[in-house]
mmCIF file of C-alpha atoms in Angstrom:
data_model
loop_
_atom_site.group_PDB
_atom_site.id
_atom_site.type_symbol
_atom_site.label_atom_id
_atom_site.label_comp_id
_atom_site.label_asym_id
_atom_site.label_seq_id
_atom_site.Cartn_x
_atom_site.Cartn_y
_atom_site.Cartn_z
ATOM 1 C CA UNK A 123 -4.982 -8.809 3.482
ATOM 2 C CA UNK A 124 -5.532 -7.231 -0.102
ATOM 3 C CA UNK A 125 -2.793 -8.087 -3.229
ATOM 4 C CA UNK A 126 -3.622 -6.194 -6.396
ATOM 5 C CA UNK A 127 -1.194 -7.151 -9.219
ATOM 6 C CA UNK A 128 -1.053 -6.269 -12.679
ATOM 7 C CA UNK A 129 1.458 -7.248 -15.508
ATOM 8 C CA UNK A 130 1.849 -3.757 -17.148
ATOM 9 C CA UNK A 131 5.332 -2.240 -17.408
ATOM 10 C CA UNK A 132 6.005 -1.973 -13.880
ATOM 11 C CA UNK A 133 7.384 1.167 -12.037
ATOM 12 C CA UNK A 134 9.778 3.442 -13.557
ATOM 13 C CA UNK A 135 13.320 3.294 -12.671
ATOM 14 C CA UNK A 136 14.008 4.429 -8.985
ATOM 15 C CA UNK A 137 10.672 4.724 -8.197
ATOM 16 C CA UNK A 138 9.508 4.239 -4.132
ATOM 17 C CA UNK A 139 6.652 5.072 -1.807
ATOM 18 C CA UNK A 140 8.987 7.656 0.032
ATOM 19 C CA UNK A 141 9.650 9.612 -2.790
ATOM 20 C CA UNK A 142 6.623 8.902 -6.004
ATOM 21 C CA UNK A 143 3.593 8.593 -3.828
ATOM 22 C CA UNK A 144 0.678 10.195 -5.570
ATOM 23 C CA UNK A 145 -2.623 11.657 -4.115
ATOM 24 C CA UNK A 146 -4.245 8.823 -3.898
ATOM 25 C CA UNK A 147 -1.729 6.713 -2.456
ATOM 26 C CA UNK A 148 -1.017 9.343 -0.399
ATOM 27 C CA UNK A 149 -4.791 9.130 1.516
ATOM 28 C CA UNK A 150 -4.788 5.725 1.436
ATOM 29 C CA UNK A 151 -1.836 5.377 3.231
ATOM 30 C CA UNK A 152 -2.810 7.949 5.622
ATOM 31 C CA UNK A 153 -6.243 6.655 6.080
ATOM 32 C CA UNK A 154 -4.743 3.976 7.197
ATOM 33 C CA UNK A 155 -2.909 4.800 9.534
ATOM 34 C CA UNK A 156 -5.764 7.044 11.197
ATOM 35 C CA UNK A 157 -8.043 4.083 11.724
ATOM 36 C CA UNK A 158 -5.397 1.498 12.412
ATOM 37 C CA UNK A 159 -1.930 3.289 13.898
ATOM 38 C CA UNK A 160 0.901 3.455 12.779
ATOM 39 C CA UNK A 161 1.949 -0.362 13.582
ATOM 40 C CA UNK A 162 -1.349 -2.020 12.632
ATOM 41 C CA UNK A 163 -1.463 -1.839 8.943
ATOM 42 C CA UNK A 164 0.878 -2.448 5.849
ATOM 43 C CA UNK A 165 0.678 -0.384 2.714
ATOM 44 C CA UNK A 166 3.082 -1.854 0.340
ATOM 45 C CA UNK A 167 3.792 -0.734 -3.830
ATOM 46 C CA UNK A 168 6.215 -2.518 -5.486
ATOM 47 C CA UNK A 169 7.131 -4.393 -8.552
ATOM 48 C CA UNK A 170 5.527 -8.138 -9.250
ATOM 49 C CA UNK A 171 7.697 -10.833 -9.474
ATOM 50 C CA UNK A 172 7.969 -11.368 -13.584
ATOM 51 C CA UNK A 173 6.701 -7.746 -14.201
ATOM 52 C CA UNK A 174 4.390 -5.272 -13.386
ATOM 53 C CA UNK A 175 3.018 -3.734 -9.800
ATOM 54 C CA UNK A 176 2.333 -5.549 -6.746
ATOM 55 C CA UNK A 177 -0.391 -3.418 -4.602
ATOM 56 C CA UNK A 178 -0.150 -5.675 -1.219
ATOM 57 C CA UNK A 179 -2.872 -3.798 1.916
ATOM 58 C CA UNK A 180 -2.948 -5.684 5.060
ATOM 59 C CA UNK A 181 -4.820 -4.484 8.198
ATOM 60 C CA UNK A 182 -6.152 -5.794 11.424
ATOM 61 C CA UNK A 183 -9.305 -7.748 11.225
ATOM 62 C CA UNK A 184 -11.999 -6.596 13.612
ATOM 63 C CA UNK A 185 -15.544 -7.730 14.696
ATOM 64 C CA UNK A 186 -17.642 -5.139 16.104
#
């Protein structure tokens, strides 16, 4: 699991992943779900608690 957080201004109002996700975002999410499914991995953007964005990645942990 990755958390990014930063204590900028946050997102603007009525902003979510369905709707405001750039090109980057965009290919992260679907890089992840090419190498992990759909039901292995978590791509989460949100605001942090007290202000801010909360970047939260979590994916399957794998040995080779």
């Amino acid at each position: 699991r990755l958390s990014v957080r930063d204590n900028g201004p946050g997102l603007p109002e009525g902003w979510t992943m369905q709707r405001n996700l750039g090109i980057g975002l965009s290919n992260t999410q679907e890089r992840l779900r090419h190498l992990y499914g759909d039901a292995e991995h978590r791509l989460h953007v949100g605001p942090a608690p007290g202000g801010g964005v909360l970047v939260d990645v979590a994916m399957p942990y794998r040995t080779v």
